[in-house]
């Protein structure tokens, strides 16, 4: 009786692994296909039946992609966009969140409603006026324009407020009694406690800035002011059917975030997970 | 004396509070609140030549609700959402439940499923384009082994939307799975132990313990996936070229908004389209908030 039950659980576990492995293959396959295609010649890439592995490693596709697109500049533009947005979001959101969570002040609910409104409406609704603003400031086609709309984060303010509300008040009360003002309490007491919240917010902000396509597409049209996303989209225009070069370009554009993810995967996953459970 | 000191401190607190929210509130005013009002205003104007605009009242809206392109785009937006949300969320829940079991290599699986989330959508779209390619794509080759195809995955109105939905599900599965997995891990183990003593089957445990207790997270994931699916743009932009006959059958409201705002420069009409999308999203979210009372269990 007992052994038959064991057999059944064993069979179930085996089935679970089988499904998980099958799912993993489906998730991974497009990446593997990107890698193998990026090393094939055009003729080999169009052969039928397709070859699973390239006959000869053709690294020339990578040089060709790099000649056509100045990836160094794109890395730089993207890093500035992602980095500046992330830092600004962390800095300004924690400040505002602290005030919303811990200080009573007139019109607090009114100001917080502004934060909520930003979170509830679809982002495209801001785009035309934001674009016109960039045009008026003469910022179109500059790296500044890439950063601008991400300078404040309503989501970050909301998330960090929830985070601060979940922290016990004893430490700050002690600090207040010792004569710290609100800024000192925020900076010396709350910020060190909020580290995990800030990591989560930073990862979330960086990931979505990294994936942003429409904004860089509309503000920056010169090749040297593009991001990796728009530069790659541009490469598609030049090499419509040369998939080996396009795949090489895709990998050149993709690897930094994938590497960061693999190095800090625990922080990534826990960070993203915490943005869900706090709401 | 003491009272005076407290009063002073109270004023100091207020000063700090306004200083600390100032960057965020100023930013929101300039970058978000003013733009919402401005877009709504623009939606009542007609964009003439050279970008000049004149007030037309509800002209854009009456035109929009008679415009077959907008109606089709609305239908496409819904079709995409209906395709991605149920299947995508159920699959994510399915894999999250499997990973929540006591298995080895959990971290590795989680990493693999999350990989598309950290990948650039443009790059992801590129390889799917290649897999879907009618003449040389791998998918049609596999079909040909069974004597079927070739299918115009991205080039025929019949399949293009389906193909985009598949990519949509594939690219968001890991994100939803991670959120759900976190929700599952918050369920106390004692509930399952008690059920084991009662001899409950895994299916019963799922429906009577897992599902109700994970329902708040599930609700959050549903709302999030709904909202993001209703705003689909990237994959259409990357996978369906201009002049592709399938474009009409896949272009969404956001894509149409992009086209009118930044390619045709009819800002008034584009604004009306995006305000319409706002109304749809708010209506659906409100409906979900209402329906959640029926199935979401909070402690």
Coordinates of C-alpha atoms in Angstrom, one line a residue:
Chain A
X1 CA 0.0 0.0 0.0
X2 CA 2.7 2.5 1.1
X3 CA 5.1 1.5 -1.7
X4 CA 2.4 2.0 -4.4
X5 CA 1.7 5.5 -3.0
X6 CA 5.5 6.2 -3.2
X7 CA 5.5 4.9 -6.8
X8 CA 2.7 7.3 -7.6
X9 CA 4.4 10.3 -6.1
X10 CA 7.6 9.3 -7.9
X11 CA 5.6 9.2 -11.2
X12 CA 4.1 12.6 -10.4
X13 CA 7.4 14.2 -9.7
X14 CA 8.8 12.8 -12.9
X15 CA 5.8 14.3 -14.8
X16 CA 6.4 17.6 -13.1
X17 CA 10.0 17.6 -14.2
X18 CA 9.0 16.6 -17.7
X19 CA 6.6 19.5 -18.1
X20 CA 9.1 22.0 -16.6
X21 CA 11.9 20.8 -18.9
X22 CA 9.6 21.0 -21.9
X23 CA 8.5 24.5 -20.9
X24 CA 12.2 25.5 -20.5
X25 CA 13.0 24.3 -24.0
X26 CA 10.1 26.4 -25.4
X27 CA 11.4 29.4 -23.4
X28 CA 15.0 28.9 -24.4
X29 CA 14.6 27.9 -28.0
X30 CA 14.2 31.4 -29.5
X31 CA 17.5 32.4 -27.8
X32 CA 19.3 29.4 -29.1
X33 CA 18.0 30.0 -32.6
X34 CA 19.2 33.6 -32.3
X35 CA 22.7 32.4 -31.4
X36 CA 23.0 29.7 -34.1
X37 CA 21.5 31.9 -36.8
X38 CA 23.9 34.7 -35.9
X39 CA 26.8 32.4 -36.8
X40 CA 25.5 31.2 -40.2
X41 CA 26.0 32.6 -43.6
X42 CA 22.9 34.0 -45.4
X43 CA 22.7 31.1 -47.7
X44 CA 23.0 28.6 -44.9
X45 CA 20.3 30.5 -42.9
X46 CA 17.9 30.1 -45.8
X47 CA 18.7 26.4 -46.5
X48 CA 15.9 23.8 -46.3
X49 CA 16.0 21.7 -44.3
X50 CA 17.6 24.1 -41.9
X51 CA 20.8 23.3 -40.2
X52 CA 20.6 23.1 -36.4
X53 CA 24.2 24.2 -35.8
X54 CA 26.2 26.4 -38.2
X55 CA 28.6 24.6 -40.5
X56 CA 31.3 27.1 -39.9
X57 CA 31.3 29.8 -37.2
X58 CA 30.8 33.0 -39.2
X59 CA 31.7 35.8 -36.8
X60 CA 31.7 38.2 -39.7
X61 CA 28.0 38.8 -39.1
X62 CA 28.9 40.5 -35.8
X63 CA 31.5 42.8 -37.4
X64 CA 29.0 43.6 -40.1
X65 CA 26.4 44.6 -37.6
X66 CA 28.9 46.6 -35.7
X67 CA 30.1 48.4 -38.8
X68 CA 26.5 49.4 -39.7
X69 CA 25.5 50.4 -36.2
X70 CA 27.7 52.2 -33.7
X71 CA 26.9 50.0 -30.7
X72 CA 29.3 51.8 -28.4
X73 CA 27.2 55.0 -28.7
X74 CA 24.0 53.0 -28.3
X75 CA 25.3 51.4 -25.1
X76 CA 26.3 54.8 -23.8
X77 CA 22.9 56.4 -24.6
X78 CA 21.0 53.5 -23.2
X79 CA 23.1 53.4 -20.1
X80 CA 22.6 57.1 -19.5
X81 CA 18.9 56.7 -20.0
X82 CA 18.5 53.7 -17.7
X83 CA 21.0 54.9 -15.1
X84 CA 19.7 58.4 -14.8
X85 CA 16.0 57.4 -14.7
X86 CA 16.8 54.7 -12.1
X87 CA 18.8 57.1 -9.8
X88 CA 16.2 59.8 -10.1
X89 CA 13.4 57.4 -9.4
X90 CA 15.1 56.1 -6.3
X91 CA 16.1 59.5 -4.9
X92 CA 12.9 61.5 -5.5
X93 CA 10.5 58.6 -4.8
X94 CA 11.9 57.7 -1.4
X95 CA 11.9 61.4 -0.4
X96 CA 8.3 61.9 -1.4
X97 CA 7.3 58.5 -0.1
X98 CA 8.8 59.3 3.3
X99 CA 6.8 62.5 3.5
X100 CA 3.6 60.8 2.4
X101 CA 4.1 57.9 4.9
X102 CA 5.2 59.8 7.9
X103 CA 4.4 63.5 7.9
X104 CA 1.0 65.1 8.2
X105 CA 0.6 68.1 6.0
X106 CA -2.3 70.0 4.4
X107 CA -3.3 68.8 1.0
X108 CA -1.5 65.5 1.5
X109 CA -4.4 63.5 0.0
X110 CA -4.7 65.9 -2.9
X111 CA -1.0 65.5 -3.8
X112 CA -1.1 61.7 -3.3
X113 CA -4.1 61.6 -5.7
X114 CA -1.8 63.1 -8.4
X115 CA 0.5 60.1 -7.8
X116 CA -2.4 57.7 -8.2
X117 CA -3.8 59.3 -11.3
X118 CA -0.4 59.0 -13.0
X119 CA -0.4 55.3 -12.2
X120 CA -3.9 54.6 -13.5
X121 CA -3.8 56.2 -16.9
X122 CA -2.1 54.6 -19.9
X123 CA 1.3 56.1 -20.5
X124 CA 0.6 57.0 -24.2
X125 CA -1.7 59.7 -23.0
X126 CA 1.3 61.8 -21.9
X127 CA 3.3 61.3 -25.1
X128 CA 2.1 64.1 -27.4
X129 CA 2.5 66.9 -24.8
X130 CA 5.8 65.5 -23.5
X131 CA 7.0 65.4 -27.1
X132 CA 5.9 69.0 -27.7
X133 CA 7.6 70.0 -24.4
X134 CA 10.9 68.5 -25.7
X135 CA 10.5 70.3 -28.9
X136 CA 9.9 73.6 -27.2
X137 CA 13.0 73.1 -25.0
X138 CA 14.9 72.2 -28.1
X139 CA 15.8 68.8 -26.5
X140 CA 14.7 66.6 -29.4
X141 CA 17.5 64.4 -30.6
X142 CA 19.5 64.7 -27.4
X143 CA 20.2 62.1 -24.6
X144 CA 18.5 64.5 -22.2
X145 CA 15.2 63.8 -24.0
X146 CA 15.6 60.1 -23.4
X147 CA 15.9 60.6 -19.6
X148 CA 13.3 63.4 -19.2
X149 CA 10.0 61.6 -18.8
X150 CA 11.4 59.1 -16.3
X151 CA 12.8 61.7 -13.9
X152 CA 9.9 61.2 -11.5
X153 CA 8.2 57.9 -10.7
X154 CA 4.7 57.7 -9.4
X155 CA 4.9 54.0 -9.1
X156 CA 8.1 54.3 -7.2
X157 CA 6.5 56.9 -4.8
X158 CA 3.6 54.5 -4.3
X159 CA 5.8 51.5 -3.8
X160 CA 8.2 53.2 -1.3
X161 CA 5.3 54.7 0.6
X162 CA 3.9 51.2 1.1
X163 CA 7.4 50.1 2.1
X164 CA 7.8 52.8 4.7
X165 CA 4.3 52.2 6.1
X166 CA 5.3 48.6 6.7
X167 CA 8.4 49.6 8.8
X168 CA 8.0 50.0 12.6
X169 CA 8.1 53.5 14.0
X170 CA 10.2 53.1 17.1
X171 CA 13.6 53.9 15.5
X172 CA 12.4 57.2 14.0
X173 CA 10.7 58.2 17.2
X174 CA 13.9 57.7 19.0
X175 CA 15.7 59.8 16.4
X176 CA 13.1 62.5 16.7
X177 CA 13.4 62.6 20.4
X178 CA 17.2 63.0 20.0
X179 CA 16.4 66.1 18.0
X180 CA 16.7 64.9 14.4
X181 CA 14.6 66.9 12.0
X182 CA 12.5 65.1 9.3
X183 CA 15.3 65.2 6.7
X184 CA 17.8 63.7 9.1
X185 CA 15.4 61.0 10.2
X186 CA 14.7 60.2 6.5
X187 CA 18.3 60.2 5.5
X188 CA 20.0 58.5 8.5
X189 CA 17.3 56.3 9.8
X190 CA 14.8 55.4 7.1
X191 CA 17.1 55.1 4.1
X192 CA 19.3 52.4 5.5
X193 CA 16.2 50.4 6.5
X194 CA 14.8 50.8 3.0
X195 CA 17.6 49.2 1.1
X196 CA 15.7 46.2 -0.1
X197 CA 12.8 48.4 -1.2
X198 CA 15.2 50.6 -3.1
X199 CA 16.8 47.6 -4.8
X200 CA 13.4 46.4 -5.9
X201 CA 12.4 49.8 -7.2
X202 CA 15.8 50.3 -9.0
X203 CA 15.5 47.0 -10.8
X204 CA 11.9 47.6 -11.8
X205 CA 12.7 51.1 -13.1
X206 CA 15.8 50.0 -14.9
X207 CA 14.1 47.0 -16.6
X208 CA 11.2 49.1 -17.9
X209 CA 13.5 52.0 -19.0
X210 CA 15.6 49.4 -20.8
X211 CA 12.5 48.0 -22.6
X212 CA 11.0 51.3 -23.5
X213 CA 10.6 51.6 -27.3
X214 CA 8.1 54.2 -28.2
X215 CA 9.6 57.2 -26.4
X216 CA 13.1 56.9 -27.8
X217 CA 11.5 56.2 -31.2
X218 CA 9.7 59.5 -31.3
X219 CA 12.2 61.9 -29.7
X220 CA 15.5 60.8 -31.2
X221 CA 15.9 60.1 -34.8
X222 CA 19.6 60.6 -35.4
X223 CA 21.6 57.4 -35.4
X224 CA 24.0 58.6 -32.7
X225 CA 21.2 59.6 -30.3
X226 CA 19.3 56.3 -30.4
X227 CA 19.0 53.6 -27.8
X228 CA 19.8 49.9 -28.3
X229 CA 16.1 49.2 -29.0
X230 CA 15.6 51.9 -31.6
X231 CA 19.1 51.3 -33.1
X232 CA 18.2 47.7 -33.5
X233 CA 14.9 48.5 -35.0
X234 CA 16.8 50.7 -37.5
X235 CA 19.1 47.8 -38.3
X236 CA 16.0 45.9 -39.4
X237 CA 15.4 48.6 -42.0
X238 CA 18.8 48.1 -43.6
X239 CA 19.1 44.3 -43.4
X240 CA 15.5 43.3 -44.1
X241 CA 16.3 39.6 -44.9
X242 CA 19.8 39.2 -43.7
X243 CA 18.8 37.4 -40.6
X244 CA 22.3 36.3 -39.5
X245 CA 23.4 39.9 -39.2
X246 CA 20.1 40.9 -37.5
X247 CA 20.5 38.0 -35.0
X248 CA 24.1 39.1 -34.3
X249 CA 22.8 42.7 -33.7
X250 CA 20.1 41.4 -31.4
X251 CA 22.6 39.6 -29.3
X252 CA 24.9 42.6 -29.1
X253 CA 21.9 44.6 -27.9
X254 CA 20.6 42.0 -25.5
X255 CA 23.5 40.7 -23.6
X256 CA 24.2 43.4 -21.1
X257 CA 20.8 43.1 -19.4
X258 CA 20.8 39.3 -19.6
X259 CA 24.3 39.2 -18.0
X260 CA 23.1 41.6 -15.2
X261 CA 20.1 39.3 -14.7
X262 CA 22.2 36.2 -14.4
X263 CA 24.6 37.8 -12.0
X264 CA 21.9 39.3 -9.8
X265 CA 19.0 37.0 -10.5
X266 CA 18.0 36.7 -6.8
X267 CA 17.7 40.5 -6.5
X268 CA 15.8 40.6 -9.9
X269 CA 13.3 38.0 -9.0
X270 CA 12.8 39.1 -5.4
X271 CA 12.6 42.7 -6.5
X272 CA 10.0 42.1 -9.1
X273 CA 8.1 39.7 -6.8
X274 CA 7.9 42.4 -4.1
X275 CA 6.4 44.9 -6.4
X276 CA 3.4 42.5 -6.6
X277 CA 2.9 41.5 -3.0
X278 CA 3.1 45.0 -1.5
X279 CA 0.1 46.2 -3.5
Chain B
X1 CA 7.5 77.4 26.3
X2 CA 7.3 73.8 25.5
X3 CA 4.2 74.4 23.4
X4 CA 6.1 77.0 21.5
X5 CA 8.9 74.6 20.8
X6 CA 6.4 72.0 19.6
X7 CA 4.7 74.5 17.3
X8 CA 8.0 75.5 15.8
X9 CA 8.8 71.9 15.2
X10 CA 5.4 71.3 13.6
X11 CA 6.2 74.2 11.1
X12 CA 9.5 72.7 10.5
X13 CA 7.9 69.3 9.7
X14 CA 5.6 71.0 7.2
X15 CA 8.5 72.7 5.5
X16 CA 10.4 69.4 5.1
X17 CA 7.3 67.7 3.9
X18 CA 6.8 70.1 1.0
X19 CA 10.4 70.2 0.2
X20 CA 10.5 66.4 0.0
X21 CA 7.5 66.0 -2.2
X22 CA 8.5 69.0 -4.3
X23 CA 10.6 67.2 -7.0
X24 CA 8.0 64.5 -7.5
X25 CA 5.0 66.8 -7.5
X26 CA 6.6 69.3 -9.8
X27 CA 7.7 66.5 -12.1
X28 CA 4.2 65.0 -12.1
X29 CA 2.6 68.4 -12.8
X30 CA 4.9 69.1 -15.8
X31 CA 5.3 65.6 -17.2
X32 CA 2.0 63.9 -16.4
X33 CA -0.9 66.0 -15.0
X34 CA -0.6 68.9 -17.5
X35 CA -0.1 66.4 -20.4
X36 CA -3.3 64.5 -19.5
X37 CA -5.3 67.8 -19.5
X38 CA -3.5 68.9 -22.7
X39 CA -4.2 65.6 -24.5
X40 CA -7.9 65.8 -23.5
X41 CA -8.0 69.4 -24.8
X42 CA -6.2 68.4 -28.0
X43 CA -8.8 65.7 -28.6
X44 CA -11.4 68.4 -29.1
X45 CA -9.2 70.2 -31.7
X46 CA -8.6 69.7 -35.3
X47 CA -5.0 69.7 -36.5
X48 CA -4.6 71.7 -39.6
X49 CA -1.6 72.2 -41.9
X50 CA 1.6 73.2 -40.3
X51 CA 0.4 71.8 -36.9
X52 CA -2.0 74.7 -36.2
X53 CA -5.1 73.6 -34.4
X54 CA -8.6 74.8 -34.1
X55 CA -11.4 73.9 -31.8
X56 CA -13.9 71.4 -33.2
X57 CA -15.8 70.2 -30.2
X58 CA -16.6 66.5 -30.4
X59 CA -15.7 66.4 -34.1
X60 CA -12.8 63.9 -33.7
X61 CA -15.0 61.6 -31.6
X62 CA -17.9 61.5 -34.1
X63 CA -15.4 60.9 -36.9
X64 CA -13.7 58.2 -34.8
X65 CA -16.7 56.1 -34.1
X66 CA -17.6 56.0 -37.8
X67 CA -14.0 55.3 -38.8
X68 CA -13.7 51.6 -39.8
X69 CA -9.9 51.7 -39.1
X70 CA -10.5 52.8 -35.5
X71 CA -13.3 50.3 -35.0
X72 CA -11.2 47.5 -36.4
X73 CA -8.3 48.6 -34.2
X74 CA -10.5 48.5 -31.1
X75 CA -11.6 45.0 -32.1
X76 CA -8.0 44.0 -32.6
X77 CA -7.0 45.4 -29.2
X78 CA -9.7 43.3 -27.6
X79 CA -8.8 40.2 -29.6
X80 CA -5.2 40.5 -28.6
X81 CA -6.1 41.0 -24.9
X82 CA -8.6 38.1 -24.9
X83 CA -6.0 35.9 -26.5
X84 CA -3.2 36.8 -24.1
X85 CA -4.8 37.3 -20.7
X86 CA -6.6 34.0 -20.0
X87 CA -4.1 31.7 -21.5
X88 CA -1.1 33.7 -20.3
X89 CA -2.3 34.0 -16.7
X90 CA -3.4 30.4 -16.5
X91 CA -0.1 29.1 -17.9
X92 CA 1.8 31.3 -15.5
X93 CA -0.3 30.0 -12.6
X94 CA 0.2 26.4 -13.8
X95 CA 4.0 26.8 -13.9
X96 CA 4.1 28.7 -10.6
X97 CA 2.2 25.9 -8.9
X98 CA 4.6 23.3 -10.4
X99 CA 7.6 25.3 -9.2
X100 CA 6.2 25.8 -5.8
X101 CA 6.3 22.0 -5.3
X102 CA 9.3 20.6 -3.5
X103 CA 11.5 20.1 -6.6
X104 CA 15.2 20.4 -7.3
X105 CA 16.5 23.1 -9.7
X106 CA 13.7 25.5 -8.9
X107 CA 16.1 28.5 -9.2
X108 CA 17.3 27.3 -12.6
X109 CA 13.8 26.9 -14.0
X110 CA 12.7 30.3 -12.6
X111 CA 15.7 31.9 -14.3
X112 CA 15.0 30.3 -17.6
X113 CA 11.3 31.3 -17.6
X114 CA 12.2 34.8 -16.6
X115 CA 14.8 35.3 -19.4
X116 CA 12.3 36.7 -22.0
X117 CA 11.3 39.4 -19.4
X118 CA 14.8 40.8 -19.3
X119 CA 15.3 40.7 -23.1
X120 CA 14.9 43.7 -25.3
X121 CA 11.4 43.3 -27.0
X122 CA 12.9 44.5 -30.3
X123 CA 15.4 41.6 -30.2
X124 CA 12.8 39.1 -29.2
X125 CA 10.5 40.3 -32.0
X126 CA 13.4 39.9 -34.4
X127 CA 13.9 36.2 -33.8
X128 CA 10.2 35.4 -33.8
X129 CA 9.9 37.2 -37.2
X130 CA 12.6 34.8 -38.4
X131 CA 10.9 31.7 -36.9
X132 CA 7.6 32.8 -38.5
X133 CA 9.2 33.6 -41.9
X134 CA 6.9 32.1 -44.6
X135 CA 9.6 30.8 -46.9
X136 CA 12.6 30.0 -44.6
X137 CA 11.2 30.0 -41.1
X138 CA 11.7 27.1 -38.9
X139 CA 8.0 26.8 -38.0
X140 CA 6.9 26.2 -41.6
X141 CA 9.7 23.7 -42.1
X142 CA 8.4 21.8 -39.1
X143 CA 4.9 21.9 -40.6
X144 CA 6.2 20.7 -43.9
X145 CA 7.5 17.5 -42.2
X146 CA 3.8 16.7 -41.6
X147 CA 2.9 17.7 -45.1
X148 CA 1.2 20.9 -44.0
X149 CA 1.7 24.6 -44.7
X150 CA 3.4 26.8 -45.6
X151 CA 1.5 29.3 -43.4
X152 CA 1.9 33.0 -43.7
X153 CA 2.2 33.5 -40.0
X154 CA 2.7 37.2 -40.1
X155 CA 1.6 38.0 -43.6
X156 CA -2.0 36.8 -43.6
X157 CA -4.9 38.4 -41.7
X158 CA -6.0 34.9 -40.7
X159 CA -2.9 34.1 -38.6
X160 CA -1.1 37.3 -37.8
X161 CA -3.0 38.1 -34.7
X162 CA -2.6 34.5 -33.4
X163 CA 1.2 34.7 -34.0
X164 CA 1.4 38.0 -32.1
X165 CA -0.6 36.5 -29.2
X166 CA 1.8 33.6 -29.0
X167 CA 4.8 36.0 -28.7
X168 CA 2.9 38.1 -26.2
X169 CA 2.3 35.1 -23.9
X170 CA 5.8 33.8 -24.3
X171 CA 7.4 37.1 -23.4
X172 CA 5.2 37.8 -20.2
X173 CA 4.9 34.3 -18.8
X174 CA 8.0 34.6 -16.6
X175 CA 6.9 37.9 -15.1
X176 CA 3.5 36.7 -14.1
X177 CA 4.9 33.4 -12.9
X178 CA 7.3 35.2 -10.5
X179 CA 4.5 37.3 -9.1
X180 CA 2.3 34.3 -8.6
X181 CA 5.1 32.2 -7.2
X182 CA 5.6 34.9 -4.5
X183 CA 1.9 34.8 -3.7
X184 CA 2.0 31.0 -3.4
X185 CA 5.0 31.1 -1.1
X186 CA 3.0 33.2 1.4
X187 CA 0.4 30.4 1.9
X188 CA 1.1 28.8 5.3
X189 CA 2.4 25.2 5.0
X190 CA 0.1 24.2 7.8
X191 CA -3.0 24.4 5.6
X192 CA -1.6 21.8 3.3
X193 CA -0.5 19.6 6.2
X194 CA -4.0 19.7 7.6
X195 CA -5.4 18.8 4.2
X196 CA -3.0 15.9 4.0
X197 CA -4.2 14.5 7.3
X198 CA -7.8 14.7 5.9
X199 CA -6.5 12.8 2.8
X200 CA -7.4 15.5 0.3
X201 CA -6.4 14.9 -3.3
X202 CA -4.0 17.4 -5.0
X203 CA -6.8 18.7 -7.1
X204 CA -9.0 19.4 -4.1
X205 CA -6.1 21.1 -2.4
X206 CA -5.6 23.3 -5.4
X207 CA -9.2 24.4 -5.5
X208 CA -9.9 24.7 -1.8
X209 CA -6.5 26.0 -0.5
X210 CA -4.2 27.3 -3.3
X211 CA -6.7 29.1 -5.5
X212 CA -8.5 31.1 -2.8
X213 CA -5.4 32.0 -0.9
X214 CA -3.5 33.1 -4.0
X215 CA -6.5 35.0 -5.4
X216 CA -5.3 38.5 -4.3
X217 CA -2.0 38.0 -6.3
X218 CA -3.9 36.4 -9.1
X219 CA -6.2 39.5 -9.2
X220 CA -3.2 41.8 -9.3
X221 CA -1.6 39.8 -12.1
X222 CA -4.9 39.8 -14.1
X223 CA -5.3 43.6 -13.8
X224 CA -1.7 44.1 -14.8
X225 CA -1.8 41.8 -17.8
X226 CA -5.1 43.3 -19.0
X227 CA -3.7 46.8 -18.9
X228 CA -0.4 46.0 -20.6
X229 CA -2.2 43.9 -23.3
X230 CA -4.5 46.7 -24.1
X231 CA -1.4 48.9 -24.8
X232 CA 0.3 46.5 -27.1
X233 CA 2.6 48.2 -29.6
X234 CA 6.2 46.9 -29.7
X235 CA 5.6 43.6 -31.4
X236 CA 3.4 45.0 -34.1
X237 CA 5.9 47.7 -34.8
X238 CA 8.7 45.2 -35.1
X239 CA 6.9 42.2 -36.7
X240 CA 4.4 43.6 -39.1
X241 CA 5.9 45.8 -41.7
X242 CA 4.3 48.8 -43.3
X243 CA 2.5 47.6 -46.4
X244 CA 1.9 44.1 -45.0
X245 CA -1.6 43.2 -45.9
X246 CA -2.2 41.8 -42.4
X247 CA -1.6 45.2 -40.8
X248 CA -5.3 46.1 -40.8
X249 CA -6.2 43.0 -38.9
X250 CA -3.6 43.4 -36.1
X251 CA -3.0 47.1 -35.6
X252 CA -4.1 48.1 -32.1
X253 CA -5.4 51.4 -30.7
X254 CA -1.9 52.3 -29.4
X255 CA -0.4 51.6 -32.8
X256 CA -3.0 53.7 -34.5
X257 CA -2.3 56.5 -32.0
X258 CA 1.4 56.3 -32.8
X259 CA 0.6 56.5 -36.5
X260 CA -1.6 59.5 -36.2
X261 CA 0.5 61.3 -33.6
X262 CA 4.0 60.8 -35.0
X263 CA 3.7 59.7 -38.6
X264 CA 0.7 61.5 -40.0
X265 CA 0.9 64.4 -37.5
X266 CA -2.8 64.6 -36.9
X267 CA -2.4 65.2 -33.2
X268 CA -6.1 66.0 -32.5
X269 CA -7.3 62.7 -33.9
X270 CA -4.5 60.8 -32.2
X271 CA -5.5 62.4 -28.9
X272 CA -9.1 61.3 -29.3
X273 CA -7.9 57.8 -30.0
X274 CA -5.8 57.7 -26.8
X275 CA -8.5 59.2 -24.7
X276 CA -10.8 56.5 -26.0
X277 CA -8.2 53.9 -24.9
X278 CA -8.1 55.6 -21.5
X279 CA -11.9 55.2 -21.2
X280 CA -11.7 51.5 -22.1
X281 CA -8.9 50.8 -19.6
X282 CA -10.7 52.7 -16.8
X283 CA -13.9 50.9 -17.6
X284 CA -12.3 47.4 -17.6
X285 CA -10.3 48.1 -14.4
X286 CA -13.5 49.4 -12.7
X287 CA -15.3 46.3 -13.8
X288 CA -12.6 44.1 -12.4
X289 CA -12.6 45.9 -9.1
X290 CA -16.3 45.3 -8.9
X291 CA -16.1 41.6 -9.9
X292 CA -13.2 40.9 -7.5
X293 CA -15.6 40.9 -4.5
X294 CA -17.1 37.8 -6.0
X295 CA -13.9 35.7 -6.1
X296 CA -10.9 37.4 -4.4
X297 CA -10.4 36.3 -0.8
X298 CA -8.7 38.8 1.5
X299 CA -8.0 37.6 5.1

